[in-house]
PDB file of C-alpha atoms and ligand atoms in Angstrom:
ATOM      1  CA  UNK S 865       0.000   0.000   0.000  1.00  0.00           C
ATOM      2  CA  UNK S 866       2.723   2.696   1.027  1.00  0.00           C
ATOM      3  CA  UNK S 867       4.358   2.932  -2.487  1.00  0.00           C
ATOM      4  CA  UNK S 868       0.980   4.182  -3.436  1.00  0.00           C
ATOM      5  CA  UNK S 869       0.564   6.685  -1.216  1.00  0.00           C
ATOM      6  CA  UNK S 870       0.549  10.308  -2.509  1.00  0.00           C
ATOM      7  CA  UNK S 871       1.271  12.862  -0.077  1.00  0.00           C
ATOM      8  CA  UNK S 872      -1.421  14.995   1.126  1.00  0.00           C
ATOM      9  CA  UNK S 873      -5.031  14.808   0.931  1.00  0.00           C
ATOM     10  CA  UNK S 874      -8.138  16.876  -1.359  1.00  0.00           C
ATOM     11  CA  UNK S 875     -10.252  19.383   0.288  1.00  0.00           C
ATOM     12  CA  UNK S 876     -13.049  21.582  -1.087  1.00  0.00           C
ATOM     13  CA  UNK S 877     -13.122  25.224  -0.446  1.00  0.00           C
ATOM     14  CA  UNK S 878     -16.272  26.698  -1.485  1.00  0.00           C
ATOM     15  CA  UNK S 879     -16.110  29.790  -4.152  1.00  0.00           C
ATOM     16  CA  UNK S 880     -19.102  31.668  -2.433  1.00  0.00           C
ATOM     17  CA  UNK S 881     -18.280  31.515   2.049  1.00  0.00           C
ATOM     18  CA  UNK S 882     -14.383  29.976   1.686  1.00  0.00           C
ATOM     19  CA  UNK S 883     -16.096  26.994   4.351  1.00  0.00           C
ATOM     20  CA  UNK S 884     -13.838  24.266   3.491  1.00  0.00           C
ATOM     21  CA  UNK S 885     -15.233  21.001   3.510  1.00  0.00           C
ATOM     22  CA  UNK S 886     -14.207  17.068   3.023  1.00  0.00           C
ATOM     23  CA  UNK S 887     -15.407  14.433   1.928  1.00  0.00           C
ATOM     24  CA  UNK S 888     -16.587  16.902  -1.134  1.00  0.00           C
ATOM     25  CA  UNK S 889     -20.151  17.450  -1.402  1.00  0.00           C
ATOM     26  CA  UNK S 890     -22.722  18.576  -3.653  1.00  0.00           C
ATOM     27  CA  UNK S 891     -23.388  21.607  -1.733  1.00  0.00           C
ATOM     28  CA  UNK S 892     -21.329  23.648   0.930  1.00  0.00           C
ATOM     29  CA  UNK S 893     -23.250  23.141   4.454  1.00  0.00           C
ATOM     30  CA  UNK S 894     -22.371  27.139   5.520  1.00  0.00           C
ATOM     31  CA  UNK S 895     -24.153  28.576   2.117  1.00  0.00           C
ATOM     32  CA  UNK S 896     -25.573  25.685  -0.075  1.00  0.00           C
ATOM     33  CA  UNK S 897     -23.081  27.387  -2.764  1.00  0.00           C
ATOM     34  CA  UNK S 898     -21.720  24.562  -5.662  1.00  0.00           C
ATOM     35  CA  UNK S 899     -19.388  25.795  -6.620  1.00  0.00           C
ATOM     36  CA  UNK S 900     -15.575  24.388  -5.041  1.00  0.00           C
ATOM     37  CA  UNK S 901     -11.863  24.833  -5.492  1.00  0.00           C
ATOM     38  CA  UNK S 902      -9.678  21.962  -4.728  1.00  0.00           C
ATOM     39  CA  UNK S 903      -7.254  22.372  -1.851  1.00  0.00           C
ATOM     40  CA  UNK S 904      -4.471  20.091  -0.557  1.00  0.00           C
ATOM     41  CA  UNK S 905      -3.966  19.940   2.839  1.00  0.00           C
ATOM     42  CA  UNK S 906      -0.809  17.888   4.218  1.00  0.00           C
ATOM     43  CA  UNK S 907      -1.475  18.238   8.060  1.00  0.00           C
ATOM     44  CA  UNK S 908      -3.902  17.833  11.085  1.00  0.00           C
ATOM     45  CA  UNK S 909      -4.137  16.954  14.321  1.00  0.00           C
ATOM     46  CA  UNK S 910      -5.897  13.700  15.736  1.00  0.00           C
ATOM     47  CA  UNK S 911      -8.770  14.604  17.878  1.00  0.00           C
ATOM     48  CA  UNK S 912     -10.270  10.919  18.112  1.00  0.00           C
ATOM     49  CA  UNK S 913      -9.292   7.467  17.518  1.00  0.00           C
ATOM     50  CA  UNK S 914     -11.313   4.429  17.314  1.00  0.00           C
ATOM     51  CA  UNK S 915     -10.443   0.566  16.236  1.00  0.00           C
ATOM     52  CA  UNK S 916     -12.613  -1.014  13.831  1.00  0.00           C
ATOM     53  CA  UNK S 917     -12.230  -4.944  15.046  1.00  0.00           C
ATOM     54  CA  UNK S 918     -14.576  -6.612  13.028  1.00  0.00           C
ATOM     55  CA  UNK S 919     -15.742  -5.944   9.526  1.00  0.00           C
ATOM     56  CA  UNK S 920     -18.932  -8.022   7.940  1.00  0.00           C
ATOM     57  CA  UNK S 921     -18.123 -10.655   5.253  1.00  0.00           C
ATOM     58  CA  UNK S 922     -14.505 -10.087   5.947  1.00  0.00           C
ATOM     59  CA  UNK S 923     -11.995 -13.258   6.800  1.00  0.00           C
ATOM     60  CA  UNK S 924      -8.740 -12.304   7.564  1.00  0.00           C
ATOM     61  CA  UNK S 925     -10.294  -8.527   8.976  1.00  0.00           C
ATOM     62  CA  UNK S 926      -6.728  -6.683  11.215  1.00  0.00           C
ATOM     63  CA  UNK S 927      -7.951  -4.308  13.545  1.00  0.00           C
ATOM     64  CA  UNK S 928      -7.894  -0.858  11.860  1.00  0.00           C
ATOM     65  CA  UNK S 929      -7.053   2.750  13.723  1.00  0.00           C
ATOM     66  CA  UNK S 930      -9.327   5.412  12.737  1.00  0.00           C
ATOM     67  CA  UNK S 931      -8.767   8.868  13.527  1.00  0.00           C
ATOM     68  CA  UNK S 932     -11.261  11.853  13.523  1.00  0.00           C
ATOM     69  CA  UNK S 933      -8.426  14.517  12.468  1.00  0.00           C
ATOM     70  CA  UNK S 934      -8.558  18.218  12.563  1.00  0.00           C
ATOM     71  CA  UNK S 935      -7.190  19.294   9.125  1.00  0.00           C
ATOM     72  CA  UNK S 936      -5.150  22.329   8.952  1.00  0.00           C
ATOM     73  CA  UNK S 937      -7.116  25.557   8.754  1.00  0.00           C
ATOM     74  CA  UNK S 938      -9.393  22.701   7.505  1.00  0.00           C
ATOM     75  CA  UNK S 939     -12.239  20.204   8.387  1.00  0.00           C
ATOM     76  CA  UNK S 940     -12.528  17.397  10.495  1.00  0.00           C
ATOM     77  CA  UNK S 941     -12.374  14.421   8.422  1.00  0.00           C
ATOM     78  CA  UNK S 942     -11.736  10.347   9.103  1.00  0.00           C
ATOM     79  CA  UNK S 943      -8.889   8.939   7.688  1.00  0.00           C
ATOM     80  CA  UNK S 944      -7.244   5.580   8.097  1.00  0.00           C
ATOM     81  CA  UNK S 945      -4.174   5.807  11.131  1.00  0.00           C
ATOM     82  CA  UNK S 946      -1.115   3.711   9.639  1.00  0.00           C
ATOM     83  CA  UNK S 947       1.291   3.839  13.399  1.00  0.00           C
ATOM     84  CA  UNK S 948      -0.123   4.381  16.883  1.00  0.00           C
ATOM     85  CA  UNK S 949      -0.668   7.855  17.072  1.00  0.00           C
ATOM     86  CA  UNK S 950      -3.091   9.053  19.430  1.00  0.00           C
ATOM     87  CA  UNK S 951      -5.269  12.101  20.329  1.00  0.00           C
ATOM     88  CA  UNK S 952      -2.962  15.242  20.100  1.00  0.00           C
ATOM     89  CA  UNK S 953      -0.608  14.272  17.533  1.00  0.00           C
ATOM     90  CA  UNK S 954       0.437  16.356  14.743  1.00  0.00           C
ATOM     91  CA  UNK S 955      -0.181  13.814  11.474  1.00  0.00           C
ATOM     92  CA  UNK S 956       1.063  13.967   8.324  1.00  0.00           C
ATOM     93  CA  UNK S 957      -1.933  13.106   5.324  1.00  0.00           C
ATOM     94  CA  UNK S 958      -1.897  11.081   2.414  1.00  0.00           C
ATOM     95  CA  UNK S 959      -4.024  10.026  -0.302  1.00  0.00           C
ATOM     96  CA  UNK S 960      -4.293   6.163  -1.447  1.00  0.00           C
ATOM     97  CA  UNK S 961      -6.586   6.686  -4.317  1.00  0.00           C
ATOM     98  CA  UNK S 962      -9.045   8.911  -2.686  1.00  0.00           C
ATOM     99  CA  UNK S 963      -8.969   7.072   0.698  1.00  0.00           C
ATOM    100  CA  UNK S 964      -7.348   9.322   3.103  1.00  0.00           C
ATOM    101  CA  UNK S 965      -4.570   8.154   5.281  1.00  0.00           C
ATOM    102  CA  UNK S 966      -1.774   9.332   7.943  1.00  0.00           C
ATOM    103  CA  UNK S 967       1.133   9.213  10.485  1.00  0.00           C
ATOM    104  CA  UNK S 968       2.681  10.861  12.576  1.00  0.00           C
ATOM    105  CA  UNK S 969       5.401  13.370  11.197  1.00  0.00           C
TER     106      UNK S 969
HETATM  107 ZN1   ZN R1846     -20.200  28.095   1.202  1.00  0.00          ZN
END
């Protein structure tokens, strides 16, 4: 997975109120405005963490870390922990696809 790891992650500022939001939506939640500009944004801090244990339907499930994260000057937004960082730690973000990612810096 790491090699395909792009560094930082996609965030949507809206033209109309600047809100900046993630994962990208139809319309901005501050002014219902639909029109966006991508953003990257390569830091946040971890607010929350939570282990997924079990997953429906899948066999050979590993526990997976994931973190609520405070985006710089950005949203909160999930994204999938890849070390043991917890609540207070500066992360960097990365993008595997579009599935959002990070570790500590
Ligand atoms: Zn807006």
């Amino acid at each position: 997975m790491s090699d395909r790891l792009t560094p930082g992650v996609t965030i949507w500022r809206c033209r109309r109120c600047g809100a900046r939001l993630f994962p990208q939506r139809l319309l901005c939640c501050e002014c219902h405005g639909a029109e966006f500009d991508a953003e990257r944004v390569h830091e946040g801090v971890v607010e929350e963490v939570s282990v997924i244990r079990h997953m429906l339907g899948q066999e050979n499930w590993q526990p997976r870390r994931i973190a609520s994260v405070r985006a710089k000057n950005g949203p909160l937004m999930t994204v999938g922990l890849l070390d043991e960082s917890g609540p207070g730690t500066a992360i960097a973000l990365f993008e595997d696809g579009t599935a959002p990612f990070g570790r500590s810096r």
